[in-house]
Coordinates of C-alpha atoms and ligand atoms in Angstrom, one line a residue:
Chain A
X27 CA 134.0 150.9 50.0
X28 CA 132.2 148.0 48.3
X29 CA 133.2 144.2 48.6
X30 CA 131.0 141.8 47.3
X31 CA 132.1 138.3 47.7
X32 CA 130.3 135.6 45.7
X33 CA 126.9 136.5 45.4
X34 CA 124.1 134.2 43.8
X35 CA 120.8 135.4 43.5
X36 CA 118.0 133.1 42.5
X37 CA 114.7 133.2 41.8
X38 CA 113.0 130.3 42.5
X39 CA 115.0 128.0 40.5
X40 CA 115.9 130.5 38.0
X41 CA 119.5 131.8 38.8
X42 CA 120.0 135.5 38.3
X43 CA 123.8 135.9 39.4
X44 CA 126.1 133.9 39.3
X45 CA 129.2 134.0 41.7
X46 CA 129.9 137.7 41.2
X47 CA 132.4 139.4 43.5
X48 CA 133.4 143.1 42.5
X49 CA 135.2 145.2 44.6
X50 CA 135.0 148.8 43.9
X51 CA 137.3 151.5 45.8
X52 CA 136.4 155.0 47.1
X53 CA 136.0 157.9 44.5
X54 CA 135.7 154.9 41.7
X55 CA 133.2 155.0 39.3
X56 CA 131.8 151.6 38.0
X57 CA 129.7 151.4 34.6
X58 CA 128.1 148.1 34.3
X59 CA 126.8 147.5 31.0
X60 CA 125.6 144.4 29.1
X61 CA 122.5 142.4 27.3
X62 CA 118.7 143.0 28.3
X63 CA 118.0 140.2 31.5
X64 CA 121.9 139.8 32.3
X65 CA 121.1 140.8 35.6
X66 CA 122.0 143.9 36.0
X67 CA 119.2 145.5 37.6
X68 CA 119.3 142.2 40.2
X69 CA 123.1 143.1 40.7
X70 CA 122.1 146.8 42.0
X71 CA 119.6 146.4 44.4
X72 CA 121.7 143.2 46.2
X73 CA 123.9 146.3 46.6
X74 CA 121.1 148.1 48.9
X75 CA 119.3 145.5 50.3
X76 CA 116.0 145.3 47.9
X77 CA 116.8 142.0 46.7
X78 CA 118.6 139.6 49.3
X79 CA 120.9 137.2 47.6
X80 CA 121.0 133.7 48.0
X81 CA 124.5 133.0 48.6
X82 CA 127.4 135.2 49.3
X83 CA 128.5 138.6 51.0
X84 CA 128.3 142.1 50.3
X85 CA 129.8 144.3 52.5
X86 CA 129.8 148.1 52.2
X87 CA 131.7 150.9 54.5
X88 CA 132.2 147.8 56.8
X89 CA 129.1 146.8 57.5
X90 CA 128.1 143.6 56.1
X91 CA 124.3 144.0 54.6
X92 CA 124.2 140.2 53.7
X93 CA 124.2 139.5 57.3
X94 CA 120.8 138.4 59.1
X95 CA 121.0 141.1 61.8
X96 CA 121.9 143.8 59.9
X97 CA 119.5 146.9 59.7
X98 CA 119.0 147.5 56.1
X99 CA 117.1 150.7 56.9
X100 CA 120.4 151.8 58.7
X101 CA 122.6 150.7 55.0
X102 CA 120.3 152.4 52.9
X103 CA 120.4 155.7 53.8
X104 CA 124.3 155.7 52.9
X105 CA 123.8 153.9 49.5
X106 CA 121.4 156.0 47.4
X107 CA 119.6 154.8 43.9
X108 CA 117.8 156.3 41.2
X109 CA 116.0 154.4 39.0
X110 CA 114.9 154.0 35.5
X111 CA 111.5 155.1 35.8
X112 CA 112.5 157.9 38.6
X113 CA 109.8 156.7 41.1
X114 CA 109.2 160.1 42.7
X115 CA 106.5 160.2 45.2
X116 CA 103.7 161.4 43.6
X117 CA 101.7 163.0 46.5
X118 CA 104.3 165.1 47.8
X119 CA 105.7 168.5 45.9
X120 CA 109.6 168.5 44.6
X121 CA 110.9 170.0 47.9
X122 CA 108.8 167.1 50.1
X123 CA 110.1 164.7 48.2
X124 CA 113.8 165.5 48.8
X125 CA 113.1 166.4 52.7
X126 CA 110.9 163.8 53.7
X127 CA 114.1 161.0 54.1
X128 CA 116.2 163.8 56.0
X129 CA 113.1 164.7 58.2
X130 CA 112.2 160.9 59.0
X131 CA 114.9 159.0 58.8
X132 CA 118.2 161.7 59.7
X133 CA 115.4 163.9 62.2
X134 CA 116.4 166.5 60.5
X135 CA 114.2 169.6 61.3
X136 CA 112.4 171.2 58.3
X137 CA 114.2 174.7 58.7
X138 CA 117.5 172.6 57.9
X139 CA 116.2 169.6 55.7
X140 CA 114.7 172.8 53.6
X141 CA 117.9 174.6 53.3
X142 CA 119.7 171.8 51.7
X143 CA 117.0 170.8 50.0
X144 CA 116.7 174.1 48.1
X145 CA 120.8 173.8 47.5
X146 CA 121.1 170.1 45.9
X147 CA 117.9 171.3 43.8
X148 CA 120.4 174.2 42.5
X149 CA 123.2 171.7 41.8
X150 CA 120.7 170.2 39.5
X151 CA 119.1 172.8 38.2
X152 CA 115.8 173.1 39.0
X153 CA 115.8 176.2 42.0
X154 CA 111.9 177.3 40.8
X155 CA 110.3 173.9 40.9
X156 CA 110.8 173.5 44.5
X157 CA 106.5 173.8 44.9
X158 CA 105.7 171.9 41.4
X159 CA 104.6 167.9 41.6
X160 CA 106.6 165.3 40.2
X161 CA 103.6 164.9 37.1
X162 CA 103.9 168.8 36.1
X163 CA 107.7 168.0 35.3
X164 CA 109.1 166.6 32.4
X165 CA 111.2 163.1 32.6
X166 CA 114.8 164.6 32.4
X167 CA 113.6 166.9 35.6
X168 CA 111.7 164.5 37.7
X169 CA 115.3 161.8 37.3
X170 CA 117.0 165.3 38.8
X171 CA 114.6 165.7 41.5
X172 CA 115.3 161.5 42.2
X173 CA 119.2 162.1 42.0
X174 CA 118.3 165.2 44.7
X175 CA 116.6 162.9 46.6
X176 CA 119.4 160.3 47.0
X177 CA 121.8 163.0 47.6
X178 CA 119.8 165.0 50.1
X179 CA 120.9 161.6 52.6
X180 CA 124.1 162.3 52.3
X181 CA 124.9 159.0 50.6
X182 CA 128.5 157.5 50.9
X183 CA 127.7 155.4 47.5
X184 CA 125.6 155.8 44.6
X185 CA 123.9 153.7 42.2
X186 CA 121.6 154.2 39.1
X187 CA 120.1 151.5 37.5
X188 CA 119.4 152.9 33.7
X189 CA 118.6 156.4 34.4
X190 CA 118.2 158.0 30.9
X191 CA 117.0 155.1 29.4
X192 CA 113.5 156.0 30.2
X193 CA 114.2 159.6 29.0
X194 CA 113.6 161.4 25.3
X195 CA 117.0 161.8 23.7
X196 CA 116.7 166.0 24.1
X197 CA 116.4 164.9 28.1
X198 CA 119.6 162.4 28.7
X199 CA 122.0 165.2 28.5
X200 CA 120.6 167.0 31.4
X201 CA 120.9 164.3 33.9
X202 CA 124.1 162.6 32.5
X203 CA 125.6 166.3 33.4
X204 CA 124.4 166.0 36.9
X205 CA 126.0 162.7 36.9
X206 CA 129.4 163.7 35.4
X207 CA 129.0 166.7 38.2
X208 CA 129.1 164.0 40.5
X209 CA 131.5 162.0 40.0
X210 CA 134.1 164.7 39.6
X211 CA 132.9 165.6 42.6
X212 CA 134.2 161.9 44.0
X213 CA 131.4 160.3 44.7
X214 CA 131.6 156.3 44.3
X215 CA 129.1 155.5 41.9
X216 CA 127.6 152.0 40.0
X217 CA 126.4 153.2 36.9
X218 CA 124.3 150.7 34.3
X219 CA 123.9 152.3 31.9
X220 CA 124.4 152.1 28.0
X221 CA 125.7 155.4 27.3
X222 CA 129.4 154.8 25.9
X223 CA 130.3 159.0 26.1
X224 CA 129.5 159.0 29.7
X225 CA 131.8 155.7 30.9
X226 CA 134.1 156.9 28.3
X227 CA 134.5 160.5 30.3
X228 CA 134.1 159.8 33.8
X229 CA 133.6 155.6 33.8
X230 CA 137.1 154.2 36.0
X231 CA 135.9 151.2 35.1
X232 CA 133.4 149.1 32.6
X233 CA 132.0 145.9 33.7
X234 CA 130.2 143.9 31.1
X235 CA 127.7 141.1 32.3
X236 CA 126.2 138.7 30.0
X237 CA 123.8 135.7 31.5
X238 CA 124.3 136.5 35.7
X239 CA 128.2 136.7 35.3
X240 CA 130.9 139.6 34.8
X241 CA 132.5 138.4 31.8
X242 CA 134.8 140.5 30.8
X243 CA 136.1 144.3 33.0
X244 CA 138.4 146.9 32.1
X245 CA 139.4 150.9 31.4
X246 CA 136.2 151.9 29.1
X247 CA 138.9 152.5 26.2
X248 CA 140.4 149.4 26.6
X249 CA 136.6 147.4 27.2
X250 CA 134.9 149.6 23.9
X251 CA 138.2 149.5 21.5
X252 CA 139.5 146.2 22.2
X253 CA 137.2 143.7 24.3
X254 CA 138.7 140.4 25.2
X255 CA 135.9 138.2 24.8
X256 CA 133.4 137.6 21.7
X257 CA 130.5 138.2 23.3
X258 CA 131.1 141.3 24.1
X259 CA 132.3 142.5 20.9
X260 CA 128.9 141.2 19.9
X261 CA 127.0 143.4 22.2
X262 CA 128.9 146.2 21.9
X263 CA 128.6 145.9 17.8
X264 CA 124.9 146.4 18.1
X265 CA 124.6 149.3 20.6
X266 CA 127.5 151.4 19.2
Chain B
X20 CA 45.5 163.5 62.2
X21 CA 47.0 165.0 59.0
X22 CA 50.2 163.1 58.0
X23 CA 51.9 166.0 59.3
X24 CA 50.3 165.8 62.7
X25 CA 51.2 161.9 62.9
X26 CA 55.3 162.5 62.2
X27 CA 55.6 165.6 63.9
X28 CA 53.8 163.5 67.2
X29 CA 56.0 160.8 66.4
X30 CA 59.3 163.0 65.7
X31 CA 60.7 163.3 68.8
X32 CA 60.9 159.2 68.9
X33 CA 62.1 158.9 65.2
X34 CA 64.8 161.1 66.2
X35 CA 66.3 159.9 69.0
X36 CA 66.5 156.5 67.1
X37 CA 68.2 158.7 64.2
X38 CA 70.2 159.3 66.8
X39 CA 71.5 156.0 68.0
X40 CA 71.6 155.1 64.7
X41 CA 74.2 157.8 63.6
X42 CA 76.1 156.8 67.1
X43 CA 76.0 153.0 66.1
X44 CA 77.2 154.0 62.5
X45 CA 80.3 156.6 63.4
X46 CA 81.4 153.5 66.1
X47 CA 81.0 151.0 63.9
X48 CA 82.9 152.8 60.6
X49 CA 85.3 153.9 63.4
X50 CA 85.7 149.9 64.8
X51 CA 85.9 148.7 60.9
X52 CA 88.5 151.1 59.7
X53 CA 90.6 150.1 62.2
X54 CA 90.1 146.2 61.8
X55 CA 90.2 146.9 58.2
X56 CA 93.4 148.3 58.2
X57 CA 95.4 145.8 60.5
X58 CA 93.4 142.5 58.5
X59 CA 94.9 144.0 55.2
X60 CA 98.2 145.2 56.6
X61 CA 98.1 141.1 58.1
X62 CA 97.0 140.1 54.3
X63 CA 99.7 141.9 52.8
X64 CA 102.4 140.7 55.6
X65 CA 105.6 138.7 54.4
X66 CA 104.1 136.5 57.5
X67 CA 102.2 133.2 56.2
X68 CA 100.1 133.0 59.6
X69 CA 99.4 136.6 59.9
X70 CA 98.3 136.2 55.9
X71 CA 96.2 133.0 57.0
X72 CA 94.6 135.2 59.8
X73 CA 93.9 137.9 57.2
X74 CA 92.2 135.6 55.0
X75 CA 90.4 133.7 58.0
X76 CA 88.5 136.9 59.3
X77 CA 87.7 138.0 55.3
X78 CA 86.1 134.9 54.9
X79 CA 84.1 134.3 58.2
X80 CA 82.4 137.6 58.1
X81 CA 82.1 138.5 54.8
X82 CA 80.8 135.1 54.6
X83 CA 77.9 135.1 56.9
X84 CA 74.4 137.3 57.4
X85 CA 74.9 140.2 58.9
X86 CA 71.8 139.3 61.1
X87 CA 73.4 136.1 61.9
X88 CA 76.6 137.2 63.0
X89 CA 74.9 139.8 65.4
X90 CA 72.2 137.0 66.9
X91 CA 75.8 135.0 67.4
X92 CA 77.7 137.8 68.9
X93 CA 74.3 138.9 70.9
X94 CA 72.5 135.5 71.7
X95 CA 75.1 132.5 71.2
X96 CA 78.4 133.9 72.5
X97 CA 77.4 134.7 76.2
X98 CA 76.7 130.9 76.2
X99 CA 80.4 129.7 76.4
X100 CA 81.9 133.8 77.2
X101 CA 80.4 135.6 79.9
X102 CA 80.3 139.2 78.0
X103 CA 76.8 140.1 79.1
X104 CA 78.4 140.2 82.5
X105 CA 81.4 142.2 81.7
X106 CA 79.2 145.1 79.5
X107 CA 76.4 144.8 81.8
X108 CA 73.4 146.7 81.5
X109 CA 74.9 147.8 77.7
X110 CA 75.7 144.0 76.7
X111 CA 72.8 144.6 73.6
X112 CA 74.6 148.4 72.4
X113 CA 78.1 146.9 72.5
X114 CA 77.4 143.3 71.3
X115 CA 75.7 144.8 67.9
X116 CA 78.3 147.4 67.4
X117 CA 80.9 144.7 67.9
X118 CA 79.1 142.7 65.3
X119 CA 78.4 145.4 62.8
X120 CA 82.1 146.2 62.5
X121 CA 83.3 142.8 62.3
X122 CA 81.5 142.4 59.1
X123 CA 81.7 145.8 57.7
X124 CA 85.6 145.7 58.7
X125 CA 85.7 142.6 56.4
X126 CA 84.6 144.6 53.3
X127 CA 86.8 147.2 54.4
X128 CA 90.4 144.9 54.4
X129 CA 89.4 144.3 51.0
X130 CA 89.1 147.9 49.9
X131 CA 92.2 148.7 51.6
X132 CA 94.3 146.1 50.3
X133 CA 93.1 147.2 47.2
X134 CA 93.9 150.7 47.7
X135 CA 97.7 149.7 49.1
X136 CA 98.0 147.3 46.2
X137 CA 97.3 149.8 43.9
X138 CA 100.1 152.1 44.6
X139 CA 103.3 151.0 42.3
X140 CA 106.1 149.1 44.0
X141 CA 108.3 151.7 42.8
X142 CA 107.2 153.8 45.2
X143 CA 107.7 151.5 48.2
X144 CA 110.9 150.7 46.4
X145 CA 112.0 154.5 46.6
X146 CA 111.0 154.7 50.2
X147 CA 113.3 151.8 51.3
X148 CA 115.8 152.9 49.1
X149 CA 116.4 156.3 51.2
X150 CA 116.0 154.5 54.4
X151 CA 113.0 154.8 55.6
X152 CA 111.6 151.1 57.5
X153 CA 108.4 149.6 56.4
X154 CA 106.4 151.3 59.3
X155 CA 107.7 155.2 57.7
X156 CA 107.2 153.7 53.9
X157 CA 103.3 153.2 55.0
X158 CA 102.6 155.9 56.8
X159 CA 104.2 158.2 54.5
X160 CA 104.2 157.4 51.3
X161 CA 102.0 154.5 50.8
X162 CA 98.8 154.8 52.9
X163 CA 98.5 158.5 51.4
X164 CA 98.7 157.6 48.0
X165 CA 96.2 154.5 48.7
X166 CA 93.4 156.3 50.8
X167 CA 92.8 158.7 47.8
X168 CA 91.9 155.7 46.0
X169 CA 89.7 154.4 48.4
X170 CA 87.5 157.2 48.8
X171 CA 84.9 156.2 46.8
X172 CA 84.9 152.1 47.4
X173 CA 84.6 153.3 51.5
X174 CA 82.4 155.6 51.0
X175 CA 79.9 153.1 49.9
X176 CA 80.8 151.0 52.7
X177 CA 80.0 153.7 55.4
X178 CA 76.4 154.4 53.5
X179 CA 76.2 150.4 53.5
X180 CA 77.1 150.5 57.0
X181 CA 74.5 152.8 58.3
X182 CA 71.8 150.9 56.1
X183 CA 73.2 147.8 58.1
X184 CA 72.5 149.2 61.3
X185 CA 68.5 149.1 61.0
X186 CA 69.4 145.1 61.4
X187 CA 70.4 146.2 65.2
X188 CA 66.8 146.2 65.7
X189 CA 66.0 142.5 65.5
X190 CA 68.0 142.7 69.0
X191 CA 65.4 145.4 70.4
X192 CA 68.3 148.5 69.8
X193 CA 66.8 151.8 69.7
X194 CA 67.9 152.9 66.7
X195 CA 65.4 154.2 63.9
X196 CA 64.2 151.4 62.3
X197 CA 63.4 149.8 65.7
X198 CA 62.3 153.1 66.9
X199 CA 59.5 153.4 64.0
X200 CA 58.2 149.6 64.8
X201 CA 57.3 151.0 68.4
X202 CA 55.7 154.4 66.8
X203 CA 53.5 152.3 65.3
X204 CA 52.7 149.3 67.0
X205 CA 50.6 152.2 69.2
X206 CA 49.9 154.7 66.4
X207 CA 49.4 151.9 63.6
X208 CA 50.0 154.8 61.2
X209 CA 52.3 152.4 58.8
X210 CA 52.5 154.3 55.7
X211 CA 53.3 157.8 57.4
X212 CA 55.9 156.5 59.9
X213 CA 57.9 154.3 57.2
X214 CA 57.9 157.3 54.7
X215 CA 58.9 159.6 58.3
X216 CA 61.9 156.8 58.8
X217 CA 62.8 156.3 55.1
X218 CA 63.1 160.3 54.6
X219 CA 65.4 160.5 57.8
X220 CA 67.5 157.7 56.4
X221 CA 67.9 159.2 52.9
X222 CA 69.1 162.7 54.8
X223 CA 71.8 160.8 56.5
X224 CA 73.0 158.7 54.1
X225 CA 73.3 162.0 51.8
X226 CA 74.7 164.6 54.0
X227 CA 77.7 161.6 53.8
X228 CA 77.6 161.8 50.3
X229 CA 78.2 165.2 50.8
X230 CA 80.9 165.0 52.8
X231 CA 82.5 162.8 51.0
X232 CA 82.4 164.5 47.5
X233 CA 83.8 168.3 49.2
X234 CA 87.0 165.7 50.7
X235 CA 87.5 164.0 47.7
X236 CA 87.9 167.5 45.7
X237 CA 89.7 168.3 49.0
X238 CA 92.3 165.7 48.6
X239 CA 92.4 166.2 44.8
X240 CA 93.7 169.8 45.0
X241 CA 95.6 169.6 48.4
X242 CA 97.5 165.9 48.4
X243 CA 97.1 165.2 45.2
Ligands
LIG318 N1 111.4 139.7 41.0 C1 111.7 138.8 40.1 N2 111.2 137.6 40.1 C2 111.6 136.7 39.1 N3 112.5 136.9 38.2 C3 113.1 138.1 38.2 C4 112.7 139.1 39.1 N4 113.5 140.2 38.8 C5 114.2 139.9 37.8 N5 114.0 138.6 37.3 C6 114.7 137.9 36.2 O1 116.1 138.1 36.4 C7 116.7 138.2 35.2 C8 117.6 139.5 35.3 O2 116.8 140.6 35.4 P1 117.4 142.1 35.6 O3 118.3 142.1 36.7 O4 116.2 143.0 35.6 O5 118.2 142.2 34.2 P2 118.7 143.5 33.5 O6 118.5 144.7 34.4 O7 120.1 143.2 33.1 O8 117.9 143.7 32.3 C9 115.7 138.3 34.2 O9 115.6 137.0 33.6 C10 114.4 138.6 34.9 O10 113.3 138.0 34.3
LIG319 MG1 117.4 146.5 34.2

């Protein structure tokens, strides 16, 4: 589903990866976790195109995104993202913001764009807030209304760069439930995130990155109990 | 003649300049908007030369008189360009609108790269993210967040604007300013015809005021 080959990413001088390459499979769920400025962020959006990498190749359903001629536009709408600090569209109501990518991008007409727009905002919970604006919700719903978003493009991959860590702690349990929803559901998901009960229950996989590089991967019990490397007993011994 | 006598003999005149001058202002604000627009789209462009462009038209005719830029357009242009020929007989009209929105379209690229600098790259990010191109992330979720903002700032520029245009008459345009020198170089009635001229201003420039206070509660309540 995802093949990334030896990706750099600098900027400027500074290098941000370092010669990753990660394959993740269909229906997999990744959790990337590791130390504030490791790069995880970076790694993510090389994965849809909002940061170009300096060396390598990422290739995704096929198409290879790292290639000059590729239309990102066209990758993007299969890889959806959420992000830390939700970055709904603040002019547009709850239900605009999940129709207005199926209406300009898919041309899908309103009737229809509405219609599923109203059922993903069920999946997550929030039915009567189709009309409200994303500043008269609270964080836990507007990061819902931003996973509806993504899904309403019928995405083929999903990533979330740290979406509860911008949330009150009576919030994360809301959207980590939308996520867990998911990924039952099989979608192929990049998770970072830092919260251990979440890879623990639904993570195929933990990746740990430290300084640009995956240092160490594995089953989340096998990564959490009994990590390979010191560093990442270190980190892991001051978020647990 | 009572003062009232004097303006209401001279009315007829001061409003036909009002006239022209209201036509020279919605052309000009029209012309400037637009140039405005694509010079701070072109500033904000991951293209150096566009940039360079961008910056080049900023700094010519923000840089220079008013006045000078439409005796250039007007007087020195036609020298080495033969536009009086192509706009001929309204060479003077279009010359000082041309001129009037090259300079206030200057102050306007600023505002609006302002106003589209303004809005947080998250948002842009967002856009991309669900697949819209740079052309859909503009038009539909940047410009609108943007022009809220720049309301006020281009509202002053449009009441600047139509102040600017009275400078259309050191190139004999009828507009008012121009149209009260001819009142009274035959009435010499100085005092009555300036106040006349300076009331008519102040009702234009306040009616936009107007306007522009109901659409900015407008676009509060509606677009947020
Ligand atoms: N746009 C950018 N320009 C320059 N440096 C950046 C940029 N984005 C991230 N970095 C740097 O890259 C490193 C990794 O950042 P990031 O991917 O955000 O890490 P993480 O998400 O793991 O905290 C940091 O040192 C950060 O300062
Ligand atoms: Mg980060």
């Amino acid at each position: 589903m995802i093949s990334v080959k030896n990706i750099s990413k600098h900027f400027g001088r500074h290098q941000v990866l370092k010669d990753i390459s990660l394959e993740i499979a269909p229906r997999e769920v990744v959790v990337i976790i590791g130390p504030s400025g490791s790069g995880k962020s970076t790694f993510l959006r090389c994965l849809n195109g909002l940061e170009v990498v300096t060396e390598g190749r990422i290739v995704i359903n096929g198409v290879e995104i790292t290639h000059s001629k590729t239309n990102l536009s066209l990758v993007r709408k299969e890889v959806g993202m959420v992000f830390q600090r939700f970055n709904l569209f603040q002019h547009l109501s709850v239900m605009e913001n999940i129709t207005i990518g199926p209406r300009q991008v898919l041309k899908m007409s309103k009737v229809e764009a509405e219609q599923r727009a109203q059922a993903l905002l069920e999946k997550v919970g929030l039915k009567e807030k189709a009309y409200s604006y994303p500043d008269q919700l609270s964080g836990g719903q507007q990061q819902r209304v931003a996973i509806a978003r993504a899904l309403a493009m019928n995405p083929i991959v999903m990533l979330f760069d740290e979406p509860t860590s911008a949330l009150d702690p009576e919030m994360v349990g809301e959207v980590l439930a939308v996520m867990k929803d998911l990924a039952r559901e099989g979608m192929t998901m990049a998770v970072v995130t830092h919260e251990m009960g979440f890879a623990r229950e639904v993570g195929d996989r933990v990746l740990f990155m430290d300084e640009g590089c995956i240092l160490e991967e594995g089953a989340p019990g096998q990564l959490f109990n009994n990590p390979r490397e010191e560093r990442t007993r270190l980190f892991l011994s001051k978020i647990l | 003649m009572s003062f009232y006598a004097i303006v209401s003999a001279a009315m007829p005149q001061l409003l036909y300049g009002a006239r022209l001058t209201i036509l020279f202002s919605i052309a000009a604000i029209i012309m400037a908007t637009i140039l405005g627009l694509i010079f701070a789209l072109f500033k904000l462009s991951p293209f150096s030369v566009l940039r360079k462009i961008g910056e080049v038209y900023v700094h010519i005719f923000r840089g220079l008189p008013l006045l000078v830029e439409i005796f250039y357009i007007y007087f020195a242009l036609p020298m080495v360009l033969p536009m009086h020929k192509w706009f001929d007989p309204y060479f003077a009209p279009v010359a000082g609108a041309i001129a009037l929105a090259l300079n206030e379209g200057a102050y306007i690229t600023e505002i609006v790269r302002a106003g589209i600098l303004s809005v947080d790259r998250g948002q842009t990010e967002a856009a991309l993210s669900i697949g819209m191109n740079g052309f859909q992330t503009m038009r539909f979720i940047v410009l609108p967040q943007a022009f809220k903002r720049m309301i006020p700032p281009l509202v002053n520029q449009f009441i600047q604007t139509i102040k600017d245009t009275s400078l259309l008459s050191a190139i004999s345009l009828s507009e008012l300013t121009r149209q009260g020198q001819i009142v009274i170089s035959t009435t010499f009635a100085s005092l009555q015809i300036w106040t006349a001229v300076a009331v008519i201003y102040l009702a234009v420039i306040l009616s936009l005021t107007a306007l522009s206070s109901y659409m900015e509660r407008r676009f509060q309540i509606d677009q947020r």
